[in-house]
Amino acid sequence: MYILGMESSCDETSAAVVEMGEGVRAIRSNVIASQIETHRLYGGVVPEIASRAHIEAISRITYQALEEAGITLADLGGVAVTAFPGLIGALLVGVNFAKSLAFSRGLPLVAVNHIHGHVAAAYLAHPTLKPPFLALVVSGGHTCFYRVDSETDFVEIGGTRDDAAGEAFDKIGRVIGLPYPGGSAIDRLAYEGDPHAIALPSPALGGDTLDLSFSGIKTAALNYLNGKAQRGEEIVRADVAASYTHRIVEALVKKTELALAQSGMKTLVLAGGVAANSHLRTALEALCQKTGTALAMPPLSLCGDNGAMVAAAGYFEILRGNFAGTALNASANDDGTCTSINSTGLNQPDIIATW
Ligand code: KG4
Ligand code: ZN
């Protein structure tokens, strides 16, 4: 079955065609129109600009995705769209486009939870992967552990109590003058610095909770940088990147080890934009080798937001019969509940302007 996947929850508009079925999990196209260059001017995502850019791109990239896949709308078995969580105005563009397309063609429509989408990237990269497994989703808006009981059943068992790991990377990246989003630049710069140069608090909360908190390490790094600036002392950016990355990766690995032990899971899926972090990937490989855990990590091309992951997640929603109607609405919230349009919530990417 060919599924069209549409993603517009933040600053990437994406449309993709995947082919899913018994023994088949193949990406036929995955077109991504990134807005990063536009938002870089402001140092973070500007929601209203994001919505406008989605509107400009969505029709073009959808037809490009079909063309690259070598199919037409008539060949589709369904349309899957990210409906939550994310920036409400951005989500609405994808949801309304997908609804119109599905309705006009009489195609089944399914709403996809963006987080489930990130996890579904692993199904595309690892054709034999099946739940149950433990998933660590680390992105600009989320840092959560899930027990994934089936492709559509997720139980959150821990995660950040405040900021997300990606947001923490982006914030410090911006302060030390790296281009937005700072995550990948910090990743590279960290190789040139000393991971023990600067004492920073661990984001891992004490005890046997699986929860983390990134606000403390962010504040400590900001205080360190401000103190240095006030004293007129030179800042070694590579040391900041290395020490910051070291503490964040160490905390994520520590809580992943605990989550594996507590859940009894023998497979770990790493997902989300921060899953592209090379230090985290290496450290989790080592952990999984030590604990005898199978590790599924999508390639870097499937870690960030993309339509293929949404289409893959949508396929499993179609199998479960979880169809959406024309009343489908977008939601900024993690659970898909609707609130007022100016609600951005705590677990949002690094937003510098909100409605
Ligand atoms: O999943 P994603 O594309 O969007 C959200 O759903 O939030 O994740 C974007 C986040 C950004 O914070 C970005 O800085 C981070 O992923 N990121 C990285 C790396 N590549 C992207 N963080 C750390 N290391 C990387 N290599
Ligand atoms: Zn994402």
mmCIF file of C-alpha atoms and ligand atoms in Angstrom:
data_model
loop_
_atom_site.group_PDB
_atom_site.id
_atom_site.type_symbol
_atom_site.label_atom_id
_atom_site.label_comp_id
_atom_site.label_asym_id
_atom_site.label_seq_id
_atom_site.Cartn_x
_atom_site.Cartn_y
_atom_site.Cartn_z
ATOM 1 C CA MET A 1 0.000 0.000 0.000
ATOM 2 C CA TYR A 2 1.258 3.472 -0.918
ATOM 3 C CA ILE A 3 0.755 6.096 1.769
ATOM 4 C CA LEU A 4 1.263 9.818 1.430
ATOM 5 C CA GLY A 5 2.754 11.257 4.626
ATOM 6 C CA MET A 6 2.564 14.972 5.378
ATOM 7 C CA GLU A 7 4.499 16.825 8.066
ATOM 8 C CA SER A 8 4.279 20.518 8.992
ATOM 9 C CA SER A 9 4.505 20.654 12.790
ATOM 10 C CA CYS A 10 7.471 23.010 13.048
ATOM 11 C CA ASP A 11 9.939 24.396 10.498
ATOM 12 C CA GLU A 12 10.021 21.658 7.883
ATOM 13 C CA THR A 13 7.299 21.073 5.297
ATOM 14 C CA SER A 14 7.531 17.506 4.095
ATOM 15 C CA ALA A 15 5.591 15.154 1.866
ATOM 16 C CA ALA A 16 6.610 11.569 1.255
ATOM 17 C CA VAL A 17 5.369 8.367 -0.294
ATOM 18 C CA VAL A 18 6.141 5.113 1.460
ATOM 19 C CA GLU A 19 5.153 1.629 0.426
ATOM 20 C CA MET A 20 4.144 -0.533 3.370
ATOM 21 C CA GLY A 21 2.801 -4.062 3.542
ATOM 22 C CA GLU A 22 3.704 -7.648 4.418
ATOM 23 C CA GLY A 23 7.519 -7.704 4.169
ATOM 24 C CA VAL A 24 7.646 -4.288 2.462
ATOM 25 C CA ARG A 25 8.756 -1.057 4.093
ATOM 26 C CA ALA A 26 10.145 1.236 1.436
ATOM 27 C CA ILE A 27 10.522 4.986 1.049
ATOM 28 C CA ARG A 28 9.559 5.905 -2.520
ATOM 29 C CA SER A 29 10.083 9.652 -1.983
ATOM 30 C CA ASN A 30 10.700 11.987 0.938
ATOM 31 C CA VAL A 31 10.662 15.659 -0.045
ATOM 32 C CA ILE A 32 11.597 18.139 2.671
ATOM 33 C CA ALA A 33 11.344 21.918 2.288
ATOM 34 C CA SER A 34 13.353 23.274 5.208
ATOM 35 C CA GLN A 35 12.739 26.780 6.547
ATOM 36 C CA ILE A 36 15.902 26.804 8.638
ATOM 37 C CA GLU A 37 17.620 29.528 6.589
ATOM 38 C CA THR A 38 14.609 31.827 7.085
ATOM 39 C CA HIS A 39 14.345 31.286 10.849
ATOM 40 C CA ARG A 40 18.128 31.528 11.274
ATOM 41 C CA LEU A 41 17.814 35.297 10.771
ATOM 42 C CA TYR A 42 15.852 35.421 14.049
ATOM 43 C CA GLY A 43 17.826 32.812 16.003
ATOM 44 C CA GLY A 44 14.803 30.540 16.393
ATOM 45 C CA VAL A 45 11.497 29.488 14.878
ATOM 46 C CA VAL A 46 9.028 32.346 14.333
ATOM 47 C CA PRO A 47 5.647 30.556 14.272
ATOM 48 C CA GLU A 48 3.823 32.919 11.946
ATOM 49 C CA ILE A 49 6.620 32.848 9.390
ATOM 50 C CA ALA A 50 6.613 29.043 9.679
ATOM 51 C CA SER A 51 2.881 28.854 8.884
ATOM 52 C CA ARG A 52 3.246 31.078 5.822
ATOM 53 C CA ALA A 53 6.213 29.101 4.536
ATOM 54 C CA HIS A 54 4.261 25.840 4.935
ATOM 55 C CA ILE A 55 1.403 27.305 2.879
ATOM 56 C CA GLU A 56 3.808 28.325 0.128
ATOM 57 C CA ALA A 57 5.516 24.923 -0.040
ATOM 58 C CA ILE A 58 2.891 22.307 0.688
ATOM 59 C CA SER A 59 1.184 21.926 -2.665
ATOM 60 C CA ARG A 60 4.442 21.950 -4.634
ATOM 61 C CA ILE A 61 6.214 19.382 -2.475
ATOM 62 C CA THR A 62 3.196 17.065 -2.379
ATOM 63 C CA TYR A 63 3.115 16.802 -6.162
ATOM 64 C CA GLN A 64 6.908 16.505 -6.192
ATOM 65 C CA ALA A 65 6.683 13.584 -3.745
ATOM 66 C CA LEU A 66 4.143 11.819 -5.976
ATOM 67 C CA GLU A 67 6.220 12.468 -9.078
ATOM 68 C CA GLU A 68 9.454 11.230 -7.494
ATOM 69 C CA ALA A 69 7.634 8.104 -6.316
ATOM 70 C CA GLY A 70 6.365 7.571 -9.852
ATOM 71 C CA ILE A 71 2.728 7.348 -8.768
ATOM 72 C CA THR A 72 -0.435 9.436 -8.977
ATOM 73 C CA LEU A 73 -3.087 10.233 -6.366
ATOM 74 C CA ALA A 74 -5.126 7.328 -7.708
ATOM 75 C CA ASP A 75 -2.444 4.862 -6.527
ATOM 76 C CA LEU A 76 -2.604 5.982 -2.891
ATOM 77 C CA GLY A 77 -4.102 3.782 -0.197
ATOM 78 C CA GLY A 78 -4.276 6.608 2.324
ATOM 79 C CA VAL A 79 -3.113 10.024 3.485
ATOM 80 C CA ALA A 80 -1.376 10.423 6.859
ATOM 81 C CA VAL A 81 -0.803 13.803 8.438
ATOM 82 C CA THR A 82 0.845 15.049 11.633
ATOM 83 C CA ALA A 83 -2.032 16.508 13.651
ATOM 84 C CA PHE A 84 -0.258 17.045 17.018
ATOM 85 C CA PRO A 85 1.813 18.161 18.902
ATOM 86 C CA GLY A 86 3.541 21.170 17.401
ATOM 87 C CA LEU A 87 3.021 24.800 16.471
ATOM 88 C CA ILE A 88 -0.714 25.147 15.998
ATOM 89 C CA GLY A 89 -0.615 27.423 12.971
ATOM 90 C CA ALA A 90 1.980 25.230 11.270
ATOM 91 C CA LEU A 91 0.040 22.031 11.992
ATOM 92 C CA LEU A 92 -3.179 23.524 10.639
ATOM 93 C CA VAL A 93 -1.606 23.967 7.214
ATOM 94 C CA GLY A 94 -0.767 20.284 6.875
ATOM 95 C CA VAL A 95 -4.007 19.054 8.434
ATOM 96 C CA ASN A 96 -6.225 21.179 6.214
ATOM 97 C CA PHE A 97 -4.283 20.323 3.074
ATOM 98 C CA ALA A 98 -4.363 16.592 3.857
ATOM 99 C CA LYS A 99 -8.074 16.725 4.708
ATOM 100 C CA SER A 100 -8.912 18.455 1.429
ATOM 101 C CA LEU A 101 -6.811 16.051 -0.592
ATOM 102 C CA ALA A 102 -8.243 12.948 1.094
ATOM 103 C CA PHE A 103 -11.823 14.209 0.935
ATOM 104 C CA SER A 104 -11.637 15.250 -2.728
ATOM 105 C CA ARG A 105 -10.166 11.877 -3.717
ATOM 106 C CA GLY A 106 -12.179 9.697 -1.342
ATOM 107 C CA LEU A 107 -8.969 8.480 0.310
ATOM 108 C CA PRO A 108 -8.705 7.234 3.907
ATOM 109 C CA LEU A 109 -7.223 9.916 6.184
ATOM 110 C CA VAL A 110 -5.291 9.200 9.384
ATOM 111 C CA ALA A 111 -4.028 11.616 12.036
ATOM 112 C CA VAL A 112 -0.505 10.955 13.260
ATOM 113 C CA ASN A 113 1.037 11.909 16.590
ATOM 114 C CA HIS A 114 4.376 13.546 15.672
ATOM 115 C CA ILE A 115 6.182 11.540 18.377
ATOM 116 C CA HIS A 116 4.806 8.265 17.030
ATOM 117 C CA GLY A 117 6.033 9.463 13.651
ATOM 118 C CA HIS A 118 9.587 9.901 14.918
ATOM 119 C CA VAL A 119 9.537 6.380 16.342
ATOM 120 C CA ALA A 120 8.117 4.987 13.084
ATOM 121 C CA ALA A 121 11.260 6.180 11.270
ATOM 122 C CA ALA A 122 12.904 3.148 12.897
ATOM 123 C CA TYR A 123 10.493 0.758 11.115
ATOM 124 C CA LEU A 124 11.653 2.146 7.786
ATOM 125 C CA ALA A 125 15.320 1.819 8.712
ATOM 126 C CA HIS A 126 14.967 -1.630 10.313
ATOM 127 C CA PRO A 127 12.500 -3.709 8.266
ATOM 128 C CA THR A 128 12.138 -6.486 10.870
ATOM 129 C CA LEU A 129 11.695 -4.202 13.897
ATOM 130 C CA LYS A 130 8.558 -4.993 15.934
ATOM 131 C CA PRO A 131 7.233 -3.833 19.311
ATOM 132 C CA PRO A 132 7.487 -4.249 22.212
ATOM 133 C CA PHE A 133 10.513 -2.007 22.720
ATOM 134 C CA LEU A 134 11.733 0.991 24.678
ATOM 135 C CA ALA A 135 11.831 4.259 22.727
ATOM 136 C CA LEU A 136 13.865 7.310 23.622
ATOM 137 C CA VAL A 137 12.523 10.299 21.693
ATOM 138 C CA VAL A 138 14.843 13.307 21.813
ATOM 139 C CA SER A 139 13.907 16.339 19.745
ATOM 140 C CA GLY A 140 13.565 20.095 19.876
ATOM 141 C CA GLY A 141 10.266 19.791 21.726
ATOM 142 C CA HIS A 142 10.483 16.420 23.495
ATOM 143 C CA THR A 143 12.723 14.219 25.581
ATOM 144 C CA CYS A 144 10.709 11.168 26.641
ATOM 145 C CA PHE A 145 10.943 7.462 27.309
ATOM 146 C CA TYR A 146 8.097 5.324 25.980
ATOM 147 C CA ARG A 147 7.230 1.704 26.423
ATOM 148 C CA VAL A 148 5.961 0.893 22.956
ATOM 149 C CA ASP A 149 3.555 -2.040 23.338
ATOM 150 C CA SER A 150 2.365 -2.049 19.736
ATOM 151 C CA GLU A 151 2.903 0.225 16.736
ATOM 152 C CA THR A 152 0.031 2.396 17.975
ATOM 153 C CA ASP A 153 0.208 1.915 21.780
ATOM 154 C CA PHE A 154 2.692 4.099 23.637
ATOM 155 C CA VAL A 155 3.058 4.463 27.410
ATOM 156 C CA GLU A 156 5.200 7.366 28.574
ATOM 157 C CA ILE A 157 7.382 6.132 31.426
ATOM 158 C CA GLY A 158 9.637 9.140 31.967
ATOM 159 C CA GLY A 159 11.229 12.167 30.425
ATOM 160 C CA THR A 160 12.030 15.801 30.918
ATOM 161 C CA ARG A 161 10.102 17.823 33.442
ATOM 162 C CA ASP A 162 10.888 21.090 31.657
ATOM 163 C CA ASP A 163 12.936 21.810 28.526
ATOM 164 C CA ALA A 164 13.801 19.311 25.819
ATOM 165 C CA ALA A 165 17.373 18.246 25.041
ATOM 166 C CA GLY A 166 17.227 19.813 21.561
ATOM 167 C CA GLU A 167 15.979 23.092 22.961
ATOM 168 C CA ALA A 168 18.839 23.023 25.502
ATOM 169 C CA PHE A 169 21.376 22.509 22.701
ATOM 170 C CA ASP A 170 19.838 25.256 20.573
ATOM 171 C CA LYS A 171 19.764 27.779 23.432
ATOM 172 C CA ILE A 172 23.436 27.441 24.358
ATOM 173 C CA GLY A 173 24.387 27.216 20.694
ATOM 174 C CA ARG A 174 22.754 30.592 20.131
ATOM 175 C CA VAL A 175 24.487 32.148 23.164
ATOM 176 C CA ILE A 176 27.928 31.029 22.003
ATOM 177 C CA GLY A 177 27.225 32.371 18.525
ATOM 178 C CA LEU A 178 26.510 29.202 16.558
ATOM 179 C CA PRO A 179 23.934 29.319 13.767
ATOM 180 C CA TYR A 180 20.378 28.118 14.505
ATOM 181 C CA PRO A 181 19.643 25.326 15.200
ATOM 182 C CA GLY A 182 22.702 24.889 17.391
ATOM 183 C CA GLY A 183 22.382 21.124 17.949
ATOM 184 C CA SER A 184 24.386 19.886 14.982
ATOM 185 C CA ALA A 185 27.018 22.669 15.304
ATOM 186 C CA ILE A 186 27.562 21.844 19.004
ATOM 187 C CA ASP A 187 27.843 18.181 18.038
ATOM 188 C CA ARG A 188 30.765 18.945 15.685
ATOM 189 C CA LEU A 189 32.442 21.551 17.922
ATOM 190 C CA ALA A 190 32.389 19.202 20.921
ATOM 191 C CA TYR A 191 35.114 17.059 19.285
ATOM 192 C CA GLU A 192 37.562 19.965 19.589
ATOM 193 C CA GLY A 193 36.985 20.639 23.300
ATOM 194 C CA ASP A 194 37.608 19.112 26.733
ATOM 195 C CA PRO A 195 34.418 17.428 28.060
ATOM 196 C CA HIS A 196 35.628 17.940 31.640
ATOM 197 C CA ALA A 197 36.716 21.599 31.297
ATOM 198 C CA ILE A 198 33.547 23.087 32.813
ATOM 199 C CA ALA A 199 31.618 21.731 35.812
ATOM 200 C CA LEU A 200 27.914 21.540 34.946
ATOM 201 C CA PRO A 201 25.012 19.886 36.815
ATOM 202 C CA SER A 202 23.593 16.628 35.504
ATOM 203 C CA PRO A 203 20.161 16.765 33.833
ATOM 204 C CA ALA A 204 19.442 13.299 35.297
ATOM 205 C CA LEU A 205 17.245 13.576 38.396
ATOM 206 C CA GLY A 206 18.414 11.531 41.374
ATOM 207 C CA GLY A 207 16.942 8.228 42.484
ATOM 208 C CA ASP A 208 15.102 5.651 40.430
ATOM 209 C CA THR A 209 12.908 8.078 38.479
ATOM 210 C CA LEU A 210 13.317 8.107 34.698
ATOM 211 C CA ASP A 211 12.837 11.876 34.671
ATOM 212 C CA LEU A 212 15.324 14.528 33.656
ATOM 213 C CA SER A 213 15.509 18.317 33.872
ATOM 214 C CA PHE A 214 17.463 20.491 31.460
ATOM 215 C CA SER A 215 16.717 23.897 32.984
ATOM 216 C CA GLY A 216 19.525 23.560 35.570
ATOM 217 C CA ILE A 217 22.300 22.781 33.097
ATOM 218 C CA LYS A 218 21.069 25.544 30.774
ATOM 219 C CA THR A 219 21.129 28.111 33.581
ATOM 220 C CA ALA A 220 24.527 26.913 34.830
ATOM 221 C CA ALA A 221 26.011 27.210 31.337
ATOM 222 C CA LEU A 222 24.483 30.682 30.904
ATOM 223 C CA ASN A 223 25.855 31.796 34.293
ATOM 224 C CA TYR A 224 29.285 30.456 33.349
ATOM 225 C CA LEU A 225 29.217 32.330 30.038
ATOM 226 C CA ASN A 226 27.903 35.567 31.601
ATOM 227 C CA GLY A 227 30.532 35.400 34.385
ATOM 228 C CA LYS A 228 33.299 34.973 31.842
ATOM 229 C CA ALA A 229 31.980 37.874 29.775
ATOM 230 C CA GLN A 230 31.715 40.159 32.830
ATOM 231 C CA ARG A 231 35.303 39.396 33.825
ATOM 232 C CA GLY A 232 36.442 39.976 30.257
ATOM 233 C CA GLU A 233 37.787 36.422 30.070
ATOM 234 C CA GLU A 234 38.022 34.458 26.870
ATOM 235 C CA ILE A 235 35.423 31.736 26.295
ATOM 236 C CA VAL A 236 36.675 28.512 24.757
ATOM 237 C CA ARG A 237 33.558 27.599 22.774
ATOM 238 C CA ALA A 238 34.764 24.077 22.038
ATOM 239 C CA ASP A 239 35.111 23.403 25.803
ATOM 240 C CA VAL A 240 31.567 24.690 26.368
ATOM 241 C CA ALA A 241 30.248 22.451 23.572
ATOM 242 C CA ALA A 242 32.191 19.419 24.821
ATOM 243 C CA SER A 243 31.307 19.812 28.525
ATOM 244 C CA TYR A 244 27.653 20.555 27.791
ATOM 245 C CA THR A 245 27.309 17.641 25.365
ATOM 246 C CA HIS A 246 29.114 15.316 27.761
ATOM 247 C CA ARG A 247 26.718 16.048 30.636
ATOM 248 C CA ILE A 248 23.592 15.793 28.472
ATOM 249 C CA VAL A 249 24.646 12.551 26.790
ATOM 250 C CA GLU A 250 25.778 11.053 30.087
ATOM 251 C CA ALA A 251 22.378 11.817 31.652
ATOM 252 C CA LEU A 252 20.413 10.402 28.709
ATOM 253 C CA VAL A 253 22.496 7.217 28.750
ATOM 254 C CA LYS A 254 22.134 6.837 32.533
ATOM 255 C CA LYS A 255 18.346 7.124 32.378
ATOM 256 C CA THR A 256 18.165 4.867 29.315
ATOM 257 C CA GLU A 257 20.042 2.166 31.223
ATOM 258 C CA LEU A 258 17.586 2.550 34.090
ATOM 259 C CA ALA A 259 14.603 2.517 31.715
ATOM 260 C CA LEU A 260 15.839 -0.695 30.092
ATOM 261 C CA ALA A 261 16.280 -2.316 33.505
ATOM 262 C CA GLN A 262 12.897 -1.150 34.815
ATOM 263 C CA SER A 263 10.932 -2.012 31.680
ATOM 264 C CA GLY A 264 12.717 -5.283 30.957
ATOM 265 C CA MET A 265 12.834 -4.329 27.269
ATOM 266 C CA LYS A 266 15.477 -5.956 25.100
ATOM 267 C CA THR A 267 15.240 -3.497 22.199
ATOM 268 C CA LEU A 268 15.887 0.247 22.222
ATOM 269 C CA VAL A 269 14.710 2.662 19.528
ATOM 270 C CA LEU A 270 16.328 6.086 19.394
ATOM 271 C CA ALA A 271 14.310 8.757 17.592
ATOM 272 C CA GLY A 272 13.898 12.511 17.029
ATOM 273 C CA GLY A 273 16.162 15.287 15.759
ATOM 274 C CA VAL A 274 18.678 14.885 18.606
ATOM 275 C CA ALA A 275 19.031 11.208 17.644
ATOM 276 C CA ALA A 276 21.396 12.603 14.997
ATOM 277 C CA ASN A 277 23.860 13.542 17.760
ATOM 278 C CA SER A 278 26.973 11.492 17.101
ATOM 279 C CA HIS A 279 28.094 11.451 20.764
ATOM 280 C CA LEU A 280 24.695 10.138 21.860
ATOM 281 C CA ARG A 281 24.664 7.491 19.125
ATOM 282 C CA THR A 282 28.135 6.242 20.107
ATOM 283 C CA ALA A 283 27.308 6.213 23.818
ATOM 284 C CA LEU A 284 24.018 4.333 23.280
ATOM 285 C CA GLU A 285 25.776 1.812 21.038
ATOM 286 C CA ALA A 286 28.201 1.145 23.894
ATOM 287 C CA LEU A 287 25.346 0.862 26.417
ATOM 288 C CA CYS A 288 23.427 -1.574 24.225
ATOM 289 C CA GLN A 289 26.513 -3.669 23.667
ATOM 290 C CA LYS A 290 27.122 -3.779 27.442
ATOM 291 C CA THR A 291 23.524 -4.693 28.279
ATOM 292 C CA GLY A 292 22.860 -7.047 25.357
ATOM 293 C CA THR A 293 20.155 -4.754 23.968
ATOM 294 C CA ALA A 294 19.251 -4.558 20.281
ATOM 295 C CA LEU A 295 19.532 -0.950 19.104
ATOM 296 C CA ALA A 296 17.509 0.580 16.262
ATOM 297 C CA MET A 297 18.631 4.037 15.191
ATOM 298 C CA PRO A 298 17.301 5.681 12.032
ATOM 299 C CA PRO A 299 19.908 7.112 9.645
ATOM 300 C CA LEU A 300 20.523 10.847 10.051
ATOM 301 C CA SER A 301 18.237 11.562 7.080
ATOM 302 C CA LEU A 302 15.260 10.153 9.029
ATOM 303 C CA CYS A 303 16.043 11.666 12.464
ATOM 304 C CA GLY A 304 14.723 15.171 11.769
ATOM 305 C CA ASP A 305 11.136 15.931 10.814
ATOM 306 C CA ASN A 306 10.083 14.236 7.564
ATOM 307 C CA GLY A 307 6.980 12.953 5.822
ATOM 308 C CA ALA A 308 8.204 9.357 5.456
ATOM 309 C CA MET A 309 8.089 8.767 9.214
ATOM 310 C CA VAL A 310 4.540 10.160 9.281
ATOM 311 C CA ALA A 311 3.476 7.874 6.435
ATOM 312 C CA ALA A 312 4.984 4.849 8.215
ATOM 313 C CA ALA A 313 3.166 5.683 11.455
ATOM 314 C CA GLY A 314 0.009 6.323 9.437
ATOM 315 C CA TYR A 315 0.164 2.858 7.908
ATOM 316 C CA PHE A 316 -0.204 1.279 11.339
ATOM 317 C CA GLU A 317 -3.098 3.621 12.169
ATOM 318 C CA ILE A 318 -4.780 2.483 8.940
ATOM 319 C CA LEU A 319 -4.282 -1.177 9.933
ATOM 320 C CA ARG A 320 -5.963 -0.426 13.278
ATOM 321 C CA GLY A 321 -8.830 1.355 11.522
ATOM 322 C CA ASN A 322 -8.077 4.629 13.324
ATOM 323 C CA PHE A 323 -9.433 6.846 10.562
ATOM 324 C CA ALA A 324 -9.962 10.572 10.870
ATOM 325 C CA GLY A 325 -12.977 12.405 9.501
ATOM 326 C CA THR A 326 -13.393 15.830 8.023
ATOM 327 C CA ALA A 327 -13.792 17.185 11.579
ATOM 328 C CA LEU A 328 -10.097 16.452 12.234
ATOM 329 C CA ASN A 329 -8.413 19.383 13.939
ATOM 330 C CA ALA A 330 -4.794 20.126 14.752
ATOM 331 C CA SER A 331 -3.608 20.446 18.342
ATOM 332 C CA ALA A 332 -0.517 21.955 19.930
ATOM 333 C CA ASN A 333 -0.802 19.501 22.802
ATOM 334 C CA ASP A 334 0.956 16.178 23.318
ATOM 335 C CA ASP A 335 -2.319 14.286 23.750
ATOM 336 C CA GLY A 336 -4.060 15.873 20.772
ATOM 337 C CA THR A 337 -6.517 17.806 22.900
ATOM 338 C CA CYS A 338 -7.436 21.212 21.564
ATOM 339 C CA THR A 339 -6.821 24.409 23.448
ATOM 340 C CA SER A 340 -6.902 28.048 22.425
ATOM 341 C CA ILE A 341 -4.830 29.113 19.461
ATOM 342 C CA ASN A 342 -2.343 31.105 21.548
ATOM 343 C CA SER A 343 -1.395 28.115 23.686
ATOM 344 C CA THR A 344 2.186 27.130 22.932
ATOM 345 C CA GLY A 345 2.803 24.960 26.010
ATOM 346 C CA LEU A 346 6.069 24.255 27.802
ATOM 347 C CA ASN A 347 7.324 21.450 25.618
ATOM 348 C CA GLN A 348 7.767 23.519 22.502
ATOM 349 C CA PRO A 349 10.866 24.021 20.386
ATOM 350 C CA ASP A 350 13.022 27.068 20.969
ATOM 351 C CA ILE A 351 10.459 29.678 20.009
ATOM 352 C CA ILE A 352 11.403 33.316 20.067
ATOM 353 C CA ALA A 353 8.046 34.785 19.118
ATOM 354 C CA THR A 354 4.616 33.364 19.879
ATOM 355 C CA TRP A 355 1.070 34.232 19.007
HETATM 356 O O1 KG4 B 1 12.760 16.284 15.631
HETATM 357 P P1 KG4 B 1 13.194 17.634 15.188
HETATM 358 O O2 KG4 B 1 13.627 17.791 13.755
HETATM 359 O O3 KG4 B 1 12.068 18.677 15.450
HETATM 360 C C1 KG4 B 1 11.259 18.587 16.584
HETATM 361 O O4 KG4 B 1 10.338 17.743 16.571
HETATM 362 O O5 KG4 B 1 11.563 19.316 17.553
HETATM 363 O O6 KG4 B 1 14.376 18.064 16.147
HETATM 364 C C2 KG4 B 1 15.041 19.275 15.991
HETATM 365 C C3 KG4 B 1 16.089 19.373 17.082
HETATM 366 C C4 KG4 B 1 16.737 20.741 17.154
HETATM 367 O O7 KG4 B 1 16.729 21.158 18.500
HETATM 368 C C5 KG4 B 1 18.149 20.479 16.667
HETATM 369 O O8 KG4 B 1 19.132 21.327 17.214
HETATM 370 C C6 KG4 B 1 18.362 19.063 17.128
HETATM 371 O O9 KG4 B 1 17.150 18.430 16.843
HETATM 372 N N1 KG4 B 1 19.492 18.404 16.456
HETATM 373 C C7 KG4 B 1 20.599 17.991 17.089
HETATM 374 C C8 KG4 B 1 21.453 17.447 16.103
HETATM 375 N N2 KG4 B 1 20.819 17.549 14.901
HETATM 376 C C9 KG4 B 1 19.617 18.133 15.133
HETATM 377 N N3 KG4 B 1 20.936 18.039 18.404
HETATM 378 C C10 KG4 B 1 22.121 17.540 18.738
HETATM 379 N N4 KG4 B 1 23.010 17.020 17.857
HETATM 380 C C11 KG4 B 1 22.709 16.943 16.546
HETATM 381 N N5 KG4 B 1 23.577 16.416 15.672
HETATM 382 ZN ZN ZN B 2 10.156 16.344 15.358
#
